[in-house]
Each structure stands twice: as structure tokens, then as C-alpha cells.
PDB file of C-alpha atoms and ligand atoms in Angstrom:
ATOM      1  CA  MET A 474      26.049  67.462 113.631  1.00 71.00           C
ATOM      2  CA  SER A 475      27.500  65.671 110.651  1.00 89.00           C
ATOM      3  CA  LEU A 476      27.995  61.966 110.257  1.00 97.00           C
ATOM      4  CA  ALA A 477      31.162  60.575 108.721  1.00 98.00           C
ATOM      5  CA  ILE A 478      32.667  57.150 108.184  1.00 98.00           C
ATOM      6  CA  GLY A 479      36.129  56.141 109.356  1.00 98.00           C
ATOM      7  CA  VAL A 480      37.803  52.980 108.090  1.00 98.00           C
ATOM      8  CA  ASP A 481      41.054  51.572 109.445  1.00 97.00           C
ATOM      9  CA  ILE A 482      42.791  49.081 107.152  1.00 96.00           C
ATOM     10  CA  GLY A 483      45.227  47.024 109.186  1.00 90.00           C
ATOM     11  CA  GLY A 484      47.310  43.970 108.344  1.00 87.00           C
ATOM     12  CA  THR A 485      44.659  41.498 109.514  1.00 90.00           C
ATOM     13  CA  LYS A 486      41.336  43.344 109.695  1.00 94.00           C
ATOM     14  CA  ILE A 487      39.451  46.252 108.184  1.00 97.00           C
ATOM     15  CA  ALA A 488      37.497  48.095 110.866  1.00 98.00           C
ATOM     16  CA  GLY A 489      34.904  50.702 109.982  1.00 98.00           C
ATOM     17  CA  ALA A 490      32.743  53.003 112.062  1.00 98.00           C
ATOM     18  CA  LEU A 491      29.968  55.488 111.559  1.00 98.00           C
ATOM     19  CA  VAL A 492      30.976  58.468 113.699  1.00 98.00           C
ATOM     20  CA  ARG A 493      29.306  61.635 114.921  1.00 98.00           C
ATOM     21  CA  GLU A 494      31.346  64.167 116.947  1.00 97.00           C
ATOM     22  CA  GLY A 495      33.880  61.551 117.982  1.00 97.00           C
ATOM     23  CA  VAL A 496      31.267  59.005 119.045  1.00 98.00           C
ATOM     24  CA  VAL A 497      31.037  55.637 117.289  1.00 98.00           C
ATOM     25  CA  LEU A 498      27.414  54.886 116.372  1.00 98.00           C
ATOM     26  CA  GLU A 499      27.798  51.753 114.248  1.00 98.00           C
ATOM     27  CA  ARG A 500      30.611  49.374 113.390  1.00 98.00           C
ATOM     28  CA  ALA A 501      31.523  47.048 110.545  1.00 98.00           C
ATOM     29  CA  ARG A 502      34.470  44.709 110.351  1.00 97.00           C
ATOM     30  CA  VAL A 503      35.922  42.310 107.760  1.00 96.00           C
ATOM     31  CA  GLU A 504      39.174  40.371 107.333  1.00 95.00           C
ATOM     32  CA  THR A 505      41.914  42.054 105.283  1.00 94.00           C
ATOM     33  CA  PRO A 506      42.752  40.127 102.095  1.00 92.00           C
ATOM     34  CA  ALA A 507      46.333  41.377 102.555  1.00 84.00           C
ATOM     35  CA  GLU A 508      47.865  39.952  99.376  1.00 87.00           C
ATOM     36  CA  ASP A 509      45.333  41.217  96.849  1.00 91.00           C
ATOM     37  CA  VAL A 510      44.880  44.964  96.241  1.00 93.00           C
ATOM     38  CA  ASP A 511      41.632  44.504  94.283  1.00 93.00           C
ATOM     39  CA  ALA A 512      40.159  42.429  97.074  1.00 95.00           C
ATOM     40  CA  ILE A 513      41.203  45.019  99.692  1.00 95.00           C
ATOM     41  CA  ALA A 514      39.315  47.707  97.762  1.00 96.00           C
ATOM     42  CA  GLU A 515      36.277  45.390  97.474  1.00 96.00           C
ATOM     43  CA  ALA A 516      36.356  44.747 101.208  1.00 97.00           C
ATOM     44  CA  VAL A 517      36.514  48.482 101.973  1.00 97.00           C
ATOM     45  CA  VAL A 518      33.545  49.115  99.673  1.00 97.00           C
ATOM     46  CA  ASP A 519      31.675  46.375 101.535  1.00 97.00           C
ATOM     47  CA  VAL A 520      32.372  48.157 104.860  1.00 98.00           C
ATOM     48  CA  LEU A 521      31.321  51.532 103.390  1.00 98.00           C
ATOM     49  CA  ASP A 522      28.073  50.037 102.066  1.00 97.00           C
ATOM     50  CA  GLN A 523      27.237  48.483 105.433  1.00 97.00           C
ATOM     51  CA  LEU A 524      27.816  51.747 107.291  1.00 98.00           C
ATOM     52  CA  GLN A 525      26.008  53.886 104.754  1.00 97.00           C
ATOM     53  CA  GLY A 526      23.106  51.469 105.074  1.00 96.00           C
ATOM     54  CA  ALA A 527      23.200  51.916 108.859  1.00 97.00           C
ATOM     55  CA  ALA A 528      23.044  55.697 108.400  1.00 96.00           C
ATOM     56  CA  GLY A 529      19.726  55.281 106.589  1.00 95.00           C
ATOM     57  CA  ASP A 530      18.539  58.557 105.140  1.00 94.00           C
ATOM     58  CA  GLN A 531      20.912  60.696 107.252  1.00 96.00           C
ATOM     59  CA  GLU A 532      23.623  62.455 105.244  1.00 96.00           C
ATOM     60  CA  VAL A 533      27.176  61.055 105.496  1.00 97.00           C
ATOM     61  CA  VAL A 534      29.727  63.757 104.611  1.00 98.00           C
ATOM     62  CA  GLY A 535      32.543  61.423 103.601  1.00 98.00           C
ATOM     63  CA  ALA A 536      34.784  58.488 104.395  1.00 98.00           C
ATOM     64  CA  GLY A 537      38.308  58.776 105.750  1.00 98.00           C
ATOM     65  CA  ILE A 538      40.402  55.689 105.102  1.00 98.00           C
ATOM     66  CA  ALA A 539      43.301  55.091 107.510  1.00 98.00           C
ATOM     67  CA  CYS A 540      45.978  52.927 105.917  1.00 96.00           C
ATOM     68  CA  ALA A 541      48.989  51.174 107.419  1.00 92.00           C
ATOM     69  CA  GLY A 542      51.553  52.613 105.036  1.00 93.00           C
ATOM     70  CA  PHE A 543      52.990  55.730 103.404  1.00 95.00           C
ATOM     71  CA  VAL A 544      50.133  57.851 102.048  1.00 97.00           C
ATOM     72  CA  ASP A 545      50.773  60.822  99.757  1.00 97.00           C
ATOM     73  CA  ARG A 546      49.936  64.374 100.883  1.00 95.00           C
ATOM     74  CA  GLU A 547      46.807  64.518  98.744  1.00 96.00           C
ATOM     75  CA  GLY A 548      45.250  61.413 100.286  1.00 96.00           C
ATOM     76  CA  GLU A 549      45.112  59.677  96.892  1.00 97.00           C
ATOM     77  CA  THR A 550      47.768  56.998  96.805  1.00 97.00           C
ATOM     78  CA  ILE A 551      49.472  54.561  99.162  1.00 96.00           C
ATOM     79  CA  LEU A 552      53.131  54.753  98.182  1.00 96.00           C
ATOM     80  CA  PHE A 553      54.209  51.728 100.164  1.00 94.00           C
ATOM     81  CA  SER A 554      52.995  49.437 102.910  1.00 91.00           C
ATOM     82  CA  PRO A 555      55.254  47.107 104.886  1.00 84.00           C
ATOM     83  CA  ASN A 556      52.498  44.545 105.622  1.00 83.00           C
ATOM     84  CA  LEU A 557      50.066  44.821 102.716  1.00 88.00           C
ATOM     85  CA  ALA A 558      50.515  44.412  98.957  1.00 88.00           C
ATOM     86  CA  TRP A 559      50.194  48.162  98.219  1.00 93.00           C
ATOM     87  CA  ARG A 560      52.887  49.708  95.988  1.00 94.00           C
ATOM     88  CA  ASP A 561      51.880  53.075  94.475  1.00 96.00           C
ATOM     89  CA  GLU A 562      48.296  51.961  94.938  1.00 96.00           C
ATOM     90  CA  PRO A 563      45.706  54.576  93.799  1.00 97.00           C
ATOM     91  CA  LEU A 564      43.167  53.403  96.367  1.00 97.00           C
ATOM     92  CA  ARG A 565      41.199  56.669  96.523  1.00 97.00           C
ATOM     93  CA  ALA A 566      40.416  56.570  92.797  1.00 97.00           C
ATOM     94  CA  ARG A 567      39.588  52.884  93.005  1.00 96.00           C
ATOM     95  CA  LEU A 568      37.094  53.538  95.806  1.00 97.00           C
ATOM     96  CA  ALA A 569      35.676  56.642  94.117  1.00 96.00           C
ATOM     97  CA  GLU A 570      34.542  54.431  91.202  1.00 96.00           C
ATOM     98  CA  ARG A 571      32.494  52.365  93.613  1.00 95.00           C
ATOM     99  CA  THR A 572      31.016  54.865  96.064  1.00 95.00           C
ATOM    100  CA  ASP A 573      29.389  58.271  95.834  1.00 94.00           C
ATOM    101  CA  LEU A 574      30.984  59.360  99.137  1.00 96.00           C
ATOM    102  CA  PRO A 575      33.901  61.820  99.166  1.00 97.00           C
ATOM    103  CA  VAL A 576      36.911  59.682 100.145  1.00 98.00           C
ATOM    104  CA  ARG A 577      40.361  60.546 101.443  1.00 98.00           C
ATOM    105  CA  LEU A 578      43.244  58.296 102.478  1.00 98.00           C
ATOM    106  CA  GLU A 579      45.314  59.001 105.569  1.00 97.00           C
ATOM    107  CA  ASN A 580      48.225  57.285 107.241  1.00 96.00           C
ATOM    108  CA  ASP A 581      46.863  55.254 110.178  1.00 95.00           C
ATOM    109  CA  ALA A 582      49.005  56.884 112.866  1.00 96.00           C
ATOM    110  CA  ASN A 583      48.131  60.348 111.511  1.00 97.00           C
ATOM    111  CA  ALA A 584      44.452  59.443 111.661  1.00 98.00           C
ATOM    112  CA  ALA A 585      44.865  58.207 115.246  1.00 98.00           C
ATOM    113  CA  ALA A 586      46.682  61.440 116.146  1.00 98.00           C
ATOM    114  CA  TRP A 587      43.821  63.483 114.710  1.00 98.00           C
ATOM    115  CA  GLY A 588      41.328  61.397 116.697  1.00 98.00           C
ATOM    116  CA  GLU A 589      43.197  61.910 119.980  1.00 98.00           C
ATOM    117  CA  PHE A 590      43.685  65.600 119.174  1.00 98.00           C
ATOM    118  CA  ARG A 591      40.041  66.328 118.401  1.00 98.00           C
ATOM    119  CA  HIS A 592      38.221  63.934 120.713  1.00 98.00           C
ATOM    120  CA  GLY A 593      40.723  62.153 122.957  1.00 98.00           C
ATOM    121  CA  ALA A 594      43.590  62.798 125.359  1.00 98.00           C
ATOM    122  CA  GLY A 595      44.954  65.749 123.365  1.00 98.00           C
ATOM    123  CA  ARG A 596      41.734  67.708 123.037  1.00 97.00           C
ATOM    124  CA  GLU A 597      42.847  70.424 125.489  1.00 97.00           C
ATOM    125  CA  HIS A 598      45.926  71.180 123.374  1.00 97.00           C
ATOM    126  CA  ARG A 599      46.743  72.916 120.093  1.00 97.00           C
ATOM    127  CA  THR A 600      50.077  71.164 119.603  1.00 98.00           C
ATOM    128  CA  MET A 601      50.345  67.459 120.301  1.00 98.00           C
ATOM    129  CA  THR A 602      52.502  64.481 119.421  1.00 98.00           C
ATOM    130  CA  LEU A 603      51.040  60.963 119.417  1.00 98.00           C
ATOM    131  CA  ILE A 604      53.372  58.022 119.916  1.00 98.00           C
ATOM    132  CA  THR A 605      51.711  54.686 119.121  1.00 96.00           C
ATOM    133  CA  VAL A 606      53.488  51.797 120.763  1.00 96.00           C
ATOM    134  CA  GLY A 607      52.528  48.510 119.180  1.00 93.00           C
ATOM    135  CA  THR A 608      54.561  45.928 117.274  1.00 91.00           C
ATOM    136  CA  GLY A 609      56.552  48.944 116.079  1.00 93.00           C
ATOM    137  CA  ILE A 610      56.343  52.641 116.892  1.00 96.00           C
ATOM    138  CA  GLY A 611      54.258  55.028 114.846  1.00 95.00           C
ATOM    139  CA  GLY A 612      53.475  58.646 115.344  1.00 96.00           C
ATOM    140  CA  GLY A 613      51.465  61.638 114.347  1.00 98.00           C
ATOM    141  CA  VAL A 614      52.171  65.301 114.945  1.00 98.00           C
ATOM    142  CA  VAL A 615      49.615  68.084 115.273  1.00 98.00           C
ATOM    143  CA  ASP A 616      51.159  71.544 115.214  1.00 97.00           C
ATOM    144  CA  ASP A 617      48.933  74.496 116.068  1.00 97.00           C
ATOM    145  CA  GLY A 618      45.826  72.614 114.985  1.00 97.00           C
ATOM    146  CA  HIS A 619      47.277  71.191 111.763  1.00 96.00           C
ATOM    147  CA  LEU A 620      48.413  67.678 111.000  1.00 96.00           C
ATOM    148  CA  LEU A 621      52.068  67.655 109.995  1.00 96.00           C
ATOM    149  CA  ARG A 622      52.335  65.814 106.675  1.00 94.00           C
ATOM    150  CA  GLY A 623      55.768  66.825 105.397  1.00 95.00           C
ATOM    151  CA  SER A 624      56.634  67.411 101.745  1.00 96.00           C
ATOM    152  CA  SER A 625      55.527  63.988 100.506  1.00 95.00           C
ATOM    153  CA  GLY A 626      53.010  62.960 103.156  1.00 94.00           C
ATOM    154  CA  ILE A 627      55.239  60.643 105.134  1.00 94.00           C
ATOM    155  CA  ALA A 628      56.288  62.833 108.063  1.00 96.00           C
ATOM    156  CA  ALA A 629      56.328  61.548 111.642  1.00 95.00           C
ATOM    157  CA  GLU A 630      57.823  58.098 111.006  1.00 95.00           C
ATOM    158  CA  ILE A 631      59.234  58.513 114.482  1.00 97.00           C
ATOM    159  CA  GLY A 632      59.881  54.802 115.092  1.00 96.00           C
ATOM    160  CA  HIS A 633      62.873  55.055 112.792  1.00 96.00           C
ATOM    161  CA  LEU A 634      64.760  57.757 114.640  1.00 97.00           C
ATOM    162  CA  ARG A 635      68.201  56.306 115.292  1.00 97.00           C
ATOM    163  CA  VAL A 636      68.810  56.065 119.007  1.00 97.00           C
ATOM    164  CA  VAL A 637      71.745  53.615 119.035  1.00 98.00           C
ATOM    165  CA  ARG A 638      74.608  53.712 116.569  1.00 97.00           C
ATOM    166  CA  ASP A 639      75.271  50.197 115.192  1.00 96.00           C
ATOM    167  CA  GLY A 640      72.322  49.030 117.257  1.00 98.00           C
ATOM    168  CA  LEU A 641      69.789  46.286 116.593  1.00 98.00           C
ATOM    169  CA  ARG A 642      68.720  45.758 112.981  1.00 97.00           C
ATOM    170  CA  CYS A 643      65.297  47.207 112.197  1.00 95.00           C
ATOM    171  CA  GLY A 644      62.663  45.979 109.737  1.00 91.00           C
ATOM    172  CA  CYS A 645      63.401  49.129 107.706  1.00 91.00           C
ATOM    173  CA  GLY A 646      66.931  47.866 107.036  1.00 93.00           C
ATOM    174  CA  ASN A 647      68.762  50.349 109.264  1.00 96.00           C
ATOM    175  CA  ARG A 648      70.253  49.727 112.658  1.00 98.00           C
ATOM    176  CA  GLY A 649      69.461  51.252 116.013  1.00 98.00           C
ATOM    177  CA  CYS A 650      65.959  52.595 115.279  1.00 97.00           C
ATOM    178  CA  TRP A 651      63.920  53.690 118.303  1.00 98.00           C
ATOM    179  CA  GLU A 652      61.265  51.025 117.693  1.00 97.00           C
ATOM    180  CA  GLN A 653      63.858  48.315 118.247  1.00 97.00           C
ATOM    181  CA  TYR A 654      64.070  49.466 121.886  1.00 98.00           C
ATOM    182  CA  ALA A 655      60.740  51.022 122.809  1.00 98.00           C
ATOM    183  CA  SER A 656      58.048  48.948 121.055  1.00 97.00           C
ATOM    184  CA  GLY A 657      55.964  45.919 121.969  1.00 96.00           C
ATOM    185  CA  SER A 658      58.372  43.756 119.952  1.00 96.00           C
ATOM    186  CA  ALA A 659      61.251  45.038 122.079  1.00 98.00           C
ATOM    187  CA  LEU A 660      59.296  44.196 125.237  1.00 98.00           C
ATOM    188  CA  VAL A 661      58.687  40.643 124.044  1.00 98.00           C
ATOM    189  CA  ARG A 662      62.310  40.202 122.938  1.00 98.00           C
ATOM    190  CA  GLU A 663      63.632  41.358 126.317  1.00 98.00           C
ATOM    191  CA  ALA A 664      61.154  39.191 128.223  1.00 98.00           C
ATOM    192  CA  ARG A 665      62.097  36.114 126.204  1.00 98.00           C
ATOM    193  CA  GLU A 666      65.794  36.814 126.759  1.00 98.00           C
ATOM    194  CA  LEU A 667      65.197  37.078 130.474  1.00 97.00           C
ATOM    195  CA  VAL A 668      63.466  33.676 130.446  1.00 97.00           C
ATOM    196  CA  ARG A 669      66.311  32.148 128.418  1.00 97.00           C
ATOM    197  CA  SER A 670      68.892  33.544 130.835  1.00 96.00           C
ATOM    198  CA  GLY A 671      67.650  31.073 133.451  1.00 95.00           C
ATOM    199  CA  THR A 672      67.584  33.701 136.197  1.00 96.00           C
ATOM    200  CA  PRO A 673      65.343  32.804 139.152  1.00 95.00           C
ATOM    201  CA  MET A 674      64.012  36.382 138.831  1.00 95.00           C
ATOM    202  CA  ALA A 675      62.087  35.255 135.743  1.00 96.00           C
ATOM    203  CA  GLY A 676      60.177  32.509 137.590  1.00 96.00           C
ATOM    204  CA  ARG A 677      56.688  33.844 136.922  1.00 97.00           C
ATOM    205  CA  LEU A 678      57.503  34.636 133.294  1.00 97.00           C
ATOM    206  CA  VAL A 679      58.723  31.035 132.849  1.00 97.00           C
ATOM    207  CA  GLU A 680      55.470  29.827 134.388  1.00 97.00           C
ATOM    208  CA  ALA A 681      53.405  32.053 132.086  1.00 97.00           C
ATOM    209  CA  CYS A 682      54.912  30.514 128.950  1.00 96.00           C
ATOM    210  CA  GLY A 683      55.185  26.947 130.243  1.00 96.00           C
ATOM    211  CA  GLY A 684      58.971  27.156 129.962  1.00 95.00           C
ATOM    212  CA  ASP A 685      58.921  27.967 126.236  1.00 97.00           C
ATOM    213  CA  PRO A 686      60.090  31.580 125.760  1.00 97.00           C
ATOM    214  CA  GLU A 687      58.708  31.647 122.192  1.00 97.00           C
ATOM    215  CA  ARG A 688      55.213  31.428 123.667  1.00 97.00           C
ATOM    216  CA  LEU A 689      55.670  34.501 125.848  1.00 97.00           C
ATOM    217  CA  GLU A 690      53.702  37.558 124.687  1.00 96.00           C
ATOM    218  CA  GLY A 691      53.604  41.218 125.645  1.00 96.00           C
ATOM    219  CA  THR A 692      50.196  40.769 127.264  1.00 96.00           C
ATOM    220  CA  ASP A 693      51.732  38.161 129.632  1.00 97.00           C
ATOM    221  CA  VAL A 694      54.317  40.714 130.737  1.00 98.00           C
ATOM    222  CA  THR A 695      51.661  43.364 131.335  1.00 97.00           C
ATOM    223  CA  ARG A 696      49.441  40.979 133.281  1.00 98.00           C
ATOM    224  CA  LEU A 697      52.307  39.817 135.517  1.00 98.00           C
ATOM    225  CA  ALA A 698      53.432  43.409 136.108  1.00 98.00           C
ATOM    226  CA  GLU A 699      49.879  44.290 137.137  1.00 97.00           C
ATOM    227  CA  GLU A 700      50.027  41.371 139.585  1.00 98.00           C
ATOM    228  CA  GLY A 701      53.208  42.858 141.056  1.00 98.00           C
ATOM    229  CA  ASP A 702      55.860  40.570 139.577  1.00 98.00           C
ATOM    230  CA  PRO A 703      59.125  42.532 139.930  1.00 98.00           C
ATOM    231  CA  ALA A 704      60.733  41.140 136.738  1.00 98.00           C
ATOM    232  CA  ALA A 705      57.727  42.059 134.586  1.00 98.00           C
ATOM    233  CA  GLU A 706      57.543  45.491 136.236  1.00 98.00           C
ATOM    234  CA  GLU A 707      61.223  46.000 135.485  1.00 98.00           C
ATOM    235  CA  LEU A 708      60.699  45.098 131.801  1.00 98.00           C
ATOM    236  CA  LEU A 709      57.903  47.662 131.448  1.00 98.00           C
ATOM    237  CA  HIS A 710      59.953  50.197 133.399  1.00 98.00           C
ATOM    238  CA  GLU A 711      62.876  49.795 130.967  1.00 98.00           C
ATOM    239  CA  LEU A 712      60.531  50.191 128.022  1.00 98.00           C
ATOM    240  CA  GLY A 713      59.077  53.313 129.617  1.00 98.00           C
ATOM    241  CA  VAL A 714      62.550  54.808 130.026  1.00 98.00           C
ATOM    242  CA  TRP A 715      63.309  54.233 126.324  1.00 98.00           C
ATOM    243  CA  LEU A 716      59.979  55.823 125.468  1.00 98.00           C
ATOM    244  CA  GLY A 717      60.435  58.823 127.731  1.00 98.00           C
ATOM    245  CA  GLU A 718      63.942  59.559 126.514  1.00 98.00           C
ATOM    246  CA  GLY A 719      62.838  59.327 122.890  1.00 98.00           C
ATOM    247  CA  ALA A 720      59.858  61.547 123.651  1.00 98.00           C
ATOM    248  CA  ALA A 721      62.241  64.160 125.079  1.00 98.00           C
ATOM    249  CA  SER A 722      64.166  64.155 121.795  1.00 97.00           C
ATOM    250  CA  LEU A 723      60.900  64.649 119.909  1.00 98.00           C
ATOM    251  CA  ALA A 724      59.972  67.492 122.242  1.00 97.00           C
ATOM    252  CA  ALA A 725      63.294  69.189 121.456  1.00 97.00           C
ATOM    253  CA  VAL A 726      62.135  69.414 117.832  1.00 97.00           C
ATOM    254  CA  LEU A 727      58.361  69.790 118.150  1.00 97.00           C
ATOM    255  CA  ASP A 728      57.719  71.589 121.469  1.00 97.00           C
ATOM    256  CA  PRO A 729      54.367  69.856 121.990  1.00 98.00           C
ATOM    257  CA  GLY A 730      51.887  70.838 124.683  1.00 97.00           C
ATOM    258  CA  ALA A 731      51.120  67.153 125.133  1.00 98.00           C
ATOM    259  CA  ILE A 732      52.754  63.874 124.273  1.00 98.00           C
ATOM    260  CA  VAL A 733      50.106  61.165 124.045  1.00 98.00           C
ATOM    261  CA  ILE A 734      51.101  57.517 124.304  1.00 98.00           C
ATOM    262  CA  GLY A 735      48.776  55.094 122.528  1.00 97.00           C
ATOM    263  CA  GLY A 736      48.921  51.728 120.761  1.00 94.00           C
ATOM    264  CA  GLY A 737      48.442  48.237 122.185  1.00 93.00           C
ATOM    265  CA  VAL A 738      51.286  48.428 124.698  1.00 95.00           C
ATOM    266  CA  SER A 739      49.755  51.530 126.306  1.00 95.00           C
ATOM    267  CA  ALA A 740      47.222  49.149 127.877  1.00 95.00           C
ATOM    268  CA  ALA A 741      49.939  48.737 130.548  1.00 96.00           C
ATOM    269  CA  GLY A 742      48.903  52.211 131.728  1.00 96.00           C
ATOM    270  CA  ASP A 743      50.867  53.754 134.585  1.00 96.00           C
ATOM    271  CA  LEU A 744      53.298  50.839 134.684  1.00 97.00           C
ATOM    272  CA  LEU A 745      54.589  52.179 131.360  1.00 97.00           C
ATOM    273  CA  VAL A 746      53.690  55.852 131.455  1.00 96.00           C
ATOM    274  CA  GLN A 747      55.074  56.756 134.888  1.00 97.00           C
ATOM    275  CA  PRO A 748      58.638  55.633 134.107  1.00 97.00           C
ATOM    276  CA  ALA A 749      58.264  57.313 130.702  1.00 98.00           C
ATOM    277  CA  GLN A 750      57.237  60.576 132.390  1.00 97.00           C
ATOM    278  CA  ARG A 751      60.195  60.455 134.787  1.00 97.00           C
ATOM    279  CA  ALA A 752      62.699  59.698 132.008  1.00 98.00           C
ATOM    280  CA  PHE A 753      61.153  62.437 129.871  1.00 98.00           C
ATOM    281  CA  ARG A 754      61.594  64.987 132.651  1.00 97.00           C
ATOM    282  CA  ARG A 755      65.208  63.949 133.239  1.00 97.00           C
ATOM    283  CA  GLN A 756      66.009  64.371 129.557  1.00 97.00           C
ATOM    284  CA  LEU A 757      63.911  67.309 128.323  1.00 97.00           C
ATOM    285  CA  THR A 758      66.114  70.070 126.984  1.00 96.00           C
ATOM    286  CA  GLY A 759      65.560  73.463 128.603  1.00 95.00           C
ATOM    287  CA  ARG A 760      63.858  71.861 131.623  1.00 95.00           C
ATOM    288  CA  GLY A 761      63.234  74.413 134.336  1.00 91.00           C
ATOM    289  CA  HIS A 762      62.965  77.167 131.727  1.00 95.00           C
ATOM    290  CA  ARG A 763      59.961  75.974 129.763  1.00 95.00           C
ATOM    291  CA  PRO A 764      56.504  74.618 130.510  1.00 94.00           C
ATOM    292  CA  TRP A 765      56.413  70.855 131.045  1.00 95.00           C
ATOM    293  CA  PRO A 766      54.543  69.157 128.225  1.00 96.00           C
ATOM    294  CA  ASP A 767      51.946  66.709 129.545  1.00 94.00           C
ATOM    295  CA  VAL A 768      52.797  63.048 128.970  1.00 95.00           C
ATOM    296  CA  LEU A 769      49.407  61.352 128.770  1.00 95.00           C
ATOM    297  CA  LEU A 770      47.844  57.998 128.002  1.00 97.00           C
ATOM    298  CA  ALA A 771      45.731  57.947 124.835  1.00 97.00           C
ATOM    299  CA  SER A 772      42.030  57.737 125.608  1.00 97.00           C
ATOM    300  CA  LEU A 773      40.372  56.392 122.443  1.00 97.00           C
ATOM    301  CA  GLY A 774      42.029  52.955 122.433  1.00 94.00           C
ATOM    302  CA  ASN A 775      41.613  50.981 119.198  1.00 94.00           C
ATOM    303  CA  ASP A 776      39.010  53.471 117.970  1.00 97.00           C
ATOM    304  CA  ALA A 777      41.503  56.337 117.556  1.00 97.00           C
ATOM    305  CA  GLY A 778      42.095  55.479 113.875  1.00 97.00           C
ATOM    306  CA  VAL A 779      38.439  55.222 112.798  1.00 98.00           C
ATOM    307  CA  ILE A 780      37.381  58.230 114.869  1.00 98.00           C
ATOM    308  CA  GLY A 781      40.292  60.292 113.529  1.00 98.00           C
ATOM    309  CA  ALA A 782      39.712  59.250 109.903  1.00 98.00           C
ATOM    310  CA  ALA A 783      36.003  60.107 110.172  1.00 98.00           C
ATOM    311  CA  THR A 784      36.714  63.402 111.950  1.00 98.00           C
ATOM    312  CA  ILE A 785      39.160  64.457 109.211  1.00 98.00           C
ATOM    313  CA  MET A 786      36.216  64.191 106.788  1.00 98.00           C
ATOM    314  CA  SER A 787      33.669  65.963 108.981  1.00 97.00           C
ATOM    315  CA  ASP A 788      36.204  68.730 109.716  1.00 97.00           C
ATOM    316  CA  ARG A 789      36.853  69.142 105.985  1.00 95.00           C
ATOM    317  CA  ALA A 790      33.125  69.265 105.300  1.00 94.00           C
ATOM    318  CA  ARG A 791      32.792  72.203 107.666  1.00 92.00           C
ATOM    319  CA  GLY A 792      35.854  73.906 106.171  1.00 87.00           C
ATOM    320  CA  ARG A 793      38.274  73.268 109.003  1.00 76.00           C
TER     321      ARG A 793
HETATM  322 ZN1   ZN B 733      63.912  51.439 111.282  1.00 89.01          ZN
END
């Protein structure tokens, strides 16, 4: 059973793991020097060295590097990253100078999708769509056992599907993108608005932030909803409806066997997924004349990216 390394380069931290068959054996973690591309490469090499050291004399078949940005089809270059300094950054070549491991770059949501597909919630399916709900919305699509990369490597940027004409302005510059309505940022925005409205309904939310809506976070909303606060439940319910309806649109195009919901906000569990499932079923085209795709919670949590990135390398090593 082959060992591989997965590294997930996020905006604030670089997380690495030594992985065998979807199981994390060792971890390494450093801060991301976000503004300096040379320093990012150094930090990744540091993580690779630590994990290779942990592997001792066991063979490591390669390192998959999950990156928060647009990665080209070949896994060589990061074309663009919204939160890091990468612009046409040839990170694979830079790393190859410093390590003897085979290295490949992968978009972080694609890596997470591969992790959930091979070892997580989607493992019973051949065709699966992952929706990661965090600050924004990311996604990854597996079709008949293959990761959908598109012509330039940047397929599945599902957070930027337009769902509202002339809607809220998105970080991408457009208006009305799905992630403006169905992400963790949308949840926080709605919760803060509810507090500002002065409605007595928001009493517990006001308490949670000491009266200052700017201090309210998504985790506060989830916690209060878990404690049964109707306003917090309603906020998660609304978010779930946006998610479910968007997922139905994706299903119209992709016909997945499973839609897997991951990312930080999925920690809300059934409070989010049940309303999403109901909205999905109300909106799915051809309902009644097609199998129902499963709408499932992701099961690998924050490890989906490192497990997926490592598994891409071990699958390649065995010719999959
Ligand atoms: Zn957008």
C-alpha cells in the first residue's frame, strides 16, 4: 500500500499529511507567507522534508499540492490566486528543483472532491459533485471516475454561477453569484443584518456578539441553532434553501449520483443539509422520472484536501 504526501496551501496555513489509503499517518503545518512566492515554495519544501523524514525508509510515491487558486490542467502552474501572491506561478518546477519527489499541483476544491470521492462520503459513487461551503463556495466534479478539469484546468468554479440578476456584488467583480447567497459570508451578513434590524427575534444573536453585529461569526449562528434558537435556525434554513436550489441547477447539468456538501459551514450538519435536501428535491428537473441523487455531508472534514491531493499521487503511481 503506497504512501503519498498531500499538502494544502491555504491563505493562512500550509497543512501537510503523510497518507496511506486515505488515512493520515503524520502531519506537518506551517504558516503561509502569503505575500512572497519564494517563501511559499520554501515553506512547502519544509513541509515535504518533515513528512519524508517521518516516512523513514518507506517509499513515498509523490506529493500532491492543493492550491487555493486556478491551476492549469497539467498541474504545473497556478494561473491566479485571489488570496495569495501567485500570478502565473510555476510552483511545480520550483518545487521540483528542491525535492526528488514527483510533484503535481491541484486546485484545492478539486483535491477535496477527489478525497471525498475516493475515501469519503462519495466513495459509493462513480459520479459526484462536491460543494464546499466556506467563506465562498468552491466545487469539484467527478464524472464516471474522472476529475473534471475543463479545457484550461479551471472547471467547477461553481460559486460564480449567477443566481440573481443585478444581485449582490461578488469578489469576482460580477453581481448575483451563488456564493453571495449560499456561503458562510452570506450567513454572517444575514445574521448581522438581523441583529441590526433590532427585531426581538434576534435576542440571542445580540447576546452572542455583545450587541456589536461586527463581532458576530458564523460559528455563533451554528452554535445558537444547535441550542434551538429559532432565529439562528431560520438563518441556516435559508442558507440551506439557497444551497439546495443551486445544487438542483448543478444536477441539471451534471447528473451526479451524489452531491456532497463540505467546507467549514457544513459543520452545521443536518441544520443545513436537511433544508438543502428538501429544496433540492423541490427544484430538481425531471423529478419523479429519474433516480434521486444523494445529498450528503462530507465526511473527511478539513483533511479532504490533503487526503485528496495525496490520493491523486498514489492513484497516478498505480496507473489509475
Ligand atoms: Zn462571483
